[in-house]
Every structure is written in C-alpha cells, then in structure tokens.
Short mmCIF file of N, CA, C and O in Angstrom, two decimals:
data_model
loop_
_atom_site.label_atom_id
_atom_site.label_comp_id
_atom_site.label_asym_id
_atom_site.label_seq_id
_atom_site.Cartn_x
_atom_site.Cartn_y
_atom_site.Cartn_z
N MET P 30 0.75 -1.20 -0.15
CA MET P 30 -0.32 0.30 -0.09
C MET P 30 0.64 1.13 -0.08
O MET P 30 0.86 2.07 -0.37
N THR P 31 2.22 1.33 1.47
CA THR P 31 2.94 2.60 0.64
C THR P 31 2.86 3.05 -0.94
O THR P 31 3.41 4.14 -1.50
N ILE P 32 4.25 1.60 -1.36
CA ILE P 32 4.09 2.06 -2.71
C ILE P 32 3.32 2.32 -3.93
O ILE P 32 3.90 3.58 -4.32
N VAL P 33 1.98 1.62 -3.35
CA VAL P 33 0.54 2.59 -4.32
C VAL P 33 1.11 4.19 -4.13
O VAL P 33 1.11 5.31 -4.62
N ARG P 34 1.73 3.95 -3.06
CA ARG P 34 0.24 5.80 -2.58
C ARG P 34 1.88 6.53 -3.12
O ARG P 34 1.71 7.88 -3.77
N LEU P 35 2.98 5.88 -2.90
CA LEU P 35 4.49 7.00 -3.25
C LEU P 35 4.33 6.94 -4.31
O LEU P 35 4.57 8.07 -5.18
N ALA P 36 3.46 6.16 -5.63
CA ALA P 36 4.21 6.47 -6.99
C ALA P 36 2.55 7.67 -7.23
O ALA P 36 2.89 7.53 -8.41
N LEU P 37 1.69 7.09 -6.41
CA LEU P 37 0.14 8.58 -6.58
C LEU P 37 1.47 9.29 -6.97
O LEU P 37 0.31 10.47 -7.59
N ILE P 38 1.86 9.96 -5.17
CA ILE P 38 2.86 11.22 -5.27
C ILE P 38 3.56 11.38 -6.22
O ILE P 38 3.94 12.99 -6.96
N VAL P 39 4.15 10.57 -6.87
CA VAL P 39 5.91 10.88 -7.29
C VAL P 39 4.59 11.34 -8.97
O VAL P 39 4.96 12.72 -9.61
N ILE P 40 3.33 10.73 -9.44
CA ILE P 40 3.09 10.58 -10.62
C ILE P 40 2.14 12.49 -10.77
O ILE P 40 1.96 13.09 -11.87
N LEU P 41 1.13 12.09 -9.89
CA LEU P 41 1.07 13.72 -9.56
C LEU P 41 1.75 14.91 -9.82
O LEU P 41 1.23 16.02 -10.07
N GLY P 42 2.94 14.74 -8.82
CA GLY P 42 3.95 15.19 -8.78
C GLY P 42 4.20 15.75 -9.79
O GLY P 42 4.72 17.57 -10.86
N LEU P 43 4.53 14.98 -11.23
CA LEU P 43 5.27 15.00 -12.30
C LEU P 43 4.26 15.97 -13.04
O LEU P 43 4.39 16.45 -13.84
N PHE P 44 3.05 15.51 -13.28
CA PHE P 44 1.61 15.93 -13.39
C PHE P 44 1.69 17.45 -13.50
O PHE P 44 1.32 18.56 -13.99
N VAL P 45 1.13 18.09 -12.87
CA VAL P 45 1.65 19.60 -11.62
C VAL P 45 3.04 20.01 -12.06
O VAL P 45 3.56 21.39 -12.79
N VAL P 46 4.37 19.71 -12.29
CA VAL P 46 5.29 20.43 -12.79
C VAL P 46 5.33 20.61 -14.35
O VAL P 46 5.36 21.65 -15.17
N VAL P 47 5.16 19.41 -14.60
CA VAL P 47 4.89 19.55 -15.95
C VAL P 47 3.86 20.19 -17.30
O VAL P 47 4.37 21.18 -17.79
N GLY P 48 2.70 19.97 -16.42
CA GLY P 48 1.49 21.02 -16.52
C GLY P 48 2.20 22.84 -16.30
O GLY P 48 1.24 23.68 -17.56
N GLY P 49 2.62 22.73 -15.21
CA GLY P 49 2.81 24.32 -15.14
C GLY P 49 3.57 24.39 -16.06
O GLY P 49 3.44 25.54 -16.41
N ARG P 50 4.69 24.35 -16.40
CA ARG P 50 5.25 24.34 -17.08
C ARG P 50 4.74 24.85 -18.52
O ARG P 50 5.76 25.92 -18.75
N TRP P 51 4.15 23.88 -18.57
CA TRP P 51 3.40 24.14 -19.91
C TRP P 51 2.69 25.03 -20.09
O TRP P 51 2.67 25.91 -20.59
N TYR P 52 1.57 25.37 -19.29
CA TYR P 52 1.17 26.69 -19.24
C TYR P 52 1.55 27.72 -18.71
O TYR P 52 1.11 29.13 -19.72
N ALA P 53 3.02 27.98 -18.22
CA ALA P 53 3.65 28.75 -18.48
C ALA P 53 4.02 29.82 -19.06
O ALA P 53 4.28 30.31 -19.88
N TYR P 54 4.66 28.37 -20.40
CA TYR P 54 4.89 28.21 -21.70
C TYR P 54 4.36 29.13 -22.53
O TYR P 54 4.23 30.62 -23.55
N VAL P 55 2.56 28.81 -22.50
CA VAL P 55 1.57 29.47 -23.67
C VAL P 55 1.14 30.42 -22.74
O VAL P 55 0.76 31.45 -24.05
N SER P 56 1.47 30.85 -21.62
CA SER P 56 0.47 32.32 -21.69
C SER P 56 2.27 33.30 -21.30
O SER P 56 1.75 34.66 -21.01
N ASN P 57 2.92 32.98 -22.13
CA ASN P 57 4.28 33.90 -22.28
C ASN P 57 3.96 35.71 -22.83
O ASN P 57 2.80 35.38 -23.38
N THR P 58 5.13 35.56 -22.12
CA THR P 58 4.48 37.14 -23.34
C THR P 58 6.04 37.93 -24.12
O THR P 58 6.67 38.11 -24.30
N SER P 59 7.25 36.79 -23.75
CA SER P 59 8.44 36.82 -24.58
C SER P 59 8.46 36.36 -25.78
O SER P 59 9.73 37.05 -26.39
N SER P 60 8.77 35.03 -25.36
CA SER P 60 9.15 34.34 -26.69
C SER P 60 8.32 33.06 -27.02
O SER P 60 8.65 32.30 -26.79
N PRO P 61 8.22 32.54 -28.65
CA PRO P 61 6.97 31.34 -28.13
C PRO P 61 8.02 30.67 -29.00
O PRO P 61 7.67 29.14 -29.49
N TYR P 62 9.49 30.75 -29.18
CA TYR P 62 10.49 29.51 -29.15
C TYR P 62 10.92 28.78 -27.94
O TYR P 62 12.52 28.59 -28.34
N ASP P 63 11.01 28.70 -27.02
CA ASP P 63 11.14 28.21 -25.46
C ASP P 63 11.04 26.28 -26.14
O ASP P 63 10.47 25.68 -26.48
N GLU P 64 12.47 25.58 -25.73
CA GLU P 64 12.12 23.93 -26.08
C GLU P 64 11.83 22.93 -25.61
O GLU P 64 10.85 22.94 -25.90
N VAL P 65 11.88 23.69 -24.18
CA VAL P 65 11.40 22.66 -23.39
C VAL P 65 9.57 22.69 -23.81
O VAL P 65 9.04 22.26 -23.71
N GLY P 66 9.49 24.26 -23.69
CA GLY P 66 7.63 24.34 -23.91
C GLY P 66 6.76 23.87 -24.87
O GLY P 66 6.27 23.24 -25.22
N ILE P 67 8.05 23.64 -26.21
CA ILE P 67 7.59 22.99 -27.82
C ILE P 67 7.61 22.31 -27.85
O ILE P 67 6.20 21.45 -27.72
N GLU P 68 7.91 21.28 -26.81
CA GLU P 68 8.07 19.95 -26.62
C GLU P 68 6.98 19.58 -26.35
O GLU P 68 6.77 18.60 -25.87
N ILE P 69 6.96 20.05 -24.86
CA ILE P 69 5.67 19.58 -24.20
C ILE P 69 5.10 19.93 -24.42
O ILE P 69 3.23 19.27 -25.25
N ASN P 70 4.17 20.67 -25.79
CA ASN P 70 3.10 21.02 -26.36
C ASN P 70 3.15 19.96 -27.48
O ASN P 70 1.67 19.34 -27.65
N SER P 71 4.31 19.95 -28.24
CA SER P 71 3.85 19.31 -28.97
C SER P 71 3.77 17.65 -28.89
O SER P 71 3.01 17.05 -30.00
N ARG P 72 3.90 17.13 -27.79
CA ARG P 72 3.34 15.76 -27.42
C ARG P 72 2.30 15.66 -27.00
O ARG P 72 1.34 15.06 -26.47
N LEU P 73 1.29 17.36 -26.55
CA LEU P 73 -0.12 16.79 -26.29
C LEU P 73 -1.58 16.18 -27.19
O LEU P 73 -0.85 16.72 -28.71
N PRO P 74 -2.49 15.87 -26.12
CA PRO P 74 -3.59 15.79 -27.45
C PRO P 74 -3.53 16.62 -28.19
O PRO P 74 -3.78 18.11 -27.47
N HIS P 75 -4.65 16.94 -29.48
CA HIS P 75 -4.84 17.85 -29.97
C HIS P 75 -4.99 18.71 -29.77
O HIS P 75 -5.40 20.19 -29.45
N VAL P 76 -6.31 18.22 -28.80
CA VAL P 76 -7.59 19.72 -28.50
C VAL P 76 -6.12 20.54 -27.57
O VAL P 76 -6.69 21.60 -27.61
N LEU P 77 -5.67 20.31 -26.47
CA LEU P 77 -4.92 20.74 -26.05
C LEU P 77 -3.92 21.51 -26.21
O LEU P 77 -3.53 22.74 -26.31
N ARG P 78 -3.14 21.00 -27.50
CA ARG P 78 -1.77 21.03 -28.48
C ARG P 78 -2.49 22.78 -29.10
O ARG P 78 -2.37 23.97 -29.09
N LYS P 79 -3.74 22.60 -30.07
CA LYS P 79 -4.82 23.61 -30.42
C LYS P 79 -4.78 24.95 -29.55
O LYS P 79 -5.13 25.96 -29.36
N TRP P 80 -5.07 24.33 -28.05
CA TRP P 80 -5.58 25.01 -28.00
C TRP P 80 -4.78 26.52 -27.15
O TRP P 80 -4.39 27.24 -26.88
N GLY P 81 -3.46 25.90 -26.93
CA GLY P 81 -2.25 26.28 -26.57
C GLY P 81 -1.61 27.18 -27.82
O GLY P 81 -1.05 28.17 -27.35
N CYS P 82 -2.08 26.75 -28.90
CA CYS P 82 -1.79 27.57 -29.63
C CYS P 82 -2.54 29.15 -29.93
O CYS P 82 -1.23 29.32 -30.70
N ASP P 83 -3.59 28.40 -29.91
CA ASP P 83 -3.84 29.54 -29.77
C ASP P 83 -3.68 30.72 -28.75
O ASP P 83 -3.83 32.17 -29.49
N ARG P 84 -3.27 30.11 -27.94
CA ARG P 84 -3.14 31.49 -26.85
C ARG P 84 -1.88 31.64 -27.56
O ARG P 84 -0.98 33.67 -27.47
N LEU P 85 -0.19 31.11 -27.30
CA LEU P 85 0.71 31.54 -28.73
C LEU P 85 0.27 32.70 -29.28
O LEU P 85 1.12 33.06 -29.59
N GLN P 86 -0.66 31.97 -30.62
CA GLN P 86 -1.15 33.12 -31.52
C GLN P 86 -1.76 34.55 -31.48
O GLN P 86 -0.81 35.06 -31.98
N GLN P 87 -2.43 34.63 -30.48
CA GLN P 87 -3.05 35.66 -29.33
C GLN P 87 -1.41 37.08 -28.87
O GLN P 87 -1.98 38.27 -29.60
N SER P 88 -0.31 35.63 -28.49
CA SER P 88 0.33 37.58 -28.35
C SER P 88 1.09 37.41 -29.31
O SER P 88 2.34 38.30 -28.89
N PHE P 89 1.78 36.42 -30.02
CA PHE P 89 2.26 36.58 -31.47
C PHE P 89 1.69 35.74 -32.17
O PHE P 89 2.60 35.39 -33.33
N PRO P 90 0.72 37.32 -32.91
CA PRO P 90 0.33 37.22 -34.27
C PRO P 90 0.89 36.82 -35.08
O PRO P 90 1.00 36.06 -36.67
N ASP P 91 2.86 37.89 -35.05
CA ASP P 91 3.28 37.73 -37.28
C ASP P 91 4.65 36.89 -37.01
O ASP P 91 5.12 37.00 -37.93
N SER P 92 4.12 36.52 -35.68
CA SER P 92 5.24 35.15 -35.29
C SER P 92 5.83 33.87 -36.01
O SER P 92 4.47 33.36 -36.89
N VAL P 93 6.29 32.87 -37.13
CA VAL P 93 6.16 32.00 -37.76
C VAL P 93 5.77 31.31 -36.78
O VAL P 93 6.76 31.08 -35.15
N PRO P 94 5.60 30.03 -37.21
CA PRO P 94 4.24 29.58 -35.33
C PRO P 94 5.30 28.68 -35.30
O PRO P 94 6.04 27.87 -35.80
N PRO P 95 5.69 28.08 -33.77
CA PRO P 95 6.67 27.16 -33.58
C PRO P 95 6.49 25.37 -34.05
O PRO P 95 5.16 24.41 -34.60
N TYR P 96 6.93 24.54 -33.50
CA TYR P 96 7.00 23.37 -34.10
C TYR P 96 5.70 22.72 -32.74
O TYR P 96 5.68 22.38 -32.72
N GLY P 97 4.34 21.93 -33.90
CA GLY P 97 3.48 21.05 -32.77
C GLY P 97 2.34 22.33 -33.46
O GLY P 97 1.55 22.09 -33.10
N CYS P 98 2.40 23.55 -33.53
CA CYS P 98 1.83 25.00 -34.15
C CYS P 98 1.57 25.01 -35.32
O CYS P 98 -0.06 25.76 -36.15
N GLY P 99 2.25 24.21 -36.42
CA GLY P 99 2.64 25.06 -37.17
C GLY P 99 1.28 24.73 -38.15
O GLY P 99 1.21 23.13 -38.63
N ALA P 100 0.67 24.19 -39.78
CA ALA P 100 -0.14 24.04 -40.43
C ALA P 100 0.64 23.18 -41.57
O ALA P 100 1.80 23.73 -40.93
N PRO P 101 0.57 21.97 -42.51
CA PRO P 101 0.80 21.79 -43.28
C PRO P 101 2.30 22.41 -44.26
O PRO P 101 3.44 22.28 -44.04
N ASP P 102 1.57 23.87 -43.94
CA ASP P 102 2.51 24.57 -45.17
C ASP P 102 3.40 25.24 -44.08
O ASP P 102 4.94 25.48 -44.35
N SER P 103 3.59 25.10 -42.45
CA SER P 103 4.55 25.50 -41.62
C SER P 103 5.21 27.26 -41.91
O SER P 103 5.27 27.49 -41.00
N ARG P 104 3.84 27.92 -42.52
CA ARG P 104 3.94 29.37 -41.86
C ARG P 104 2.57 30.04 -41.16
O ARG P 104 2.36 30.78 -41.18
N SER P 105 1.23 29.25 -41.39
CA SER P 105 0.95 29.49 -40.87
C SER P 105 0.10 28.18 -39.42
O SER P 105 0.85 27.90 -39.84
N TRP P 106 -0.53 29.42 -39.09
CA TRP P 106 -1.20 28.85 -37.32
C TRP P 106 -1.81 27.15 -37.76
O TRP P 106 -3.25 27.22 -38.28
N ILE P 107 -2.10 26.49 -36.51
CA ILE P 107 -2.99 25.41 -36.38
C ILE P 107 -4.48 26.20 -36.23
O ILE P 107 -4.11 27.31 -35.65
#
C-alpha cells in the first residue's frame, strides 16, 4: 500500500510540474520559441495543443509558428 501511495504522489507531482511548465509557456509574453515548452506542447493531445497554440498566436500574431503549432505549410498556425 505504501508503494502505491508513493507512486501516485510521484505521478501527481510530475503532472503538476509538467502541466505548470506548459501553462507558463503558452501564457508567456517573451518568446514562442522556448525549447522545453515546444516539446511539451507538441506531445499533447490535439485539443490541448490547439488551445496552447491559439494562446501563443494571440501573443505573437506575426511570428512563424513553433513546432507543433504549424499547419502543413509550416508558415500558418493550426
């Protein structure tokens, strides 16, 4: 029982850290090209990735979309 509780605490902690890091990335105002944020965002399910890309596009409308936010032509946002 103690091992299960410890595993759940570790998983919850990782979820909070990674989720917080991703939210800080999509709500930033300095640059859309943060490497860690791009990696986290590009691996999320489409619904969350789309929401994050929409937030980035609102903050940086004239920039080239980062990896994971680009349409097939790589110049427009998803």
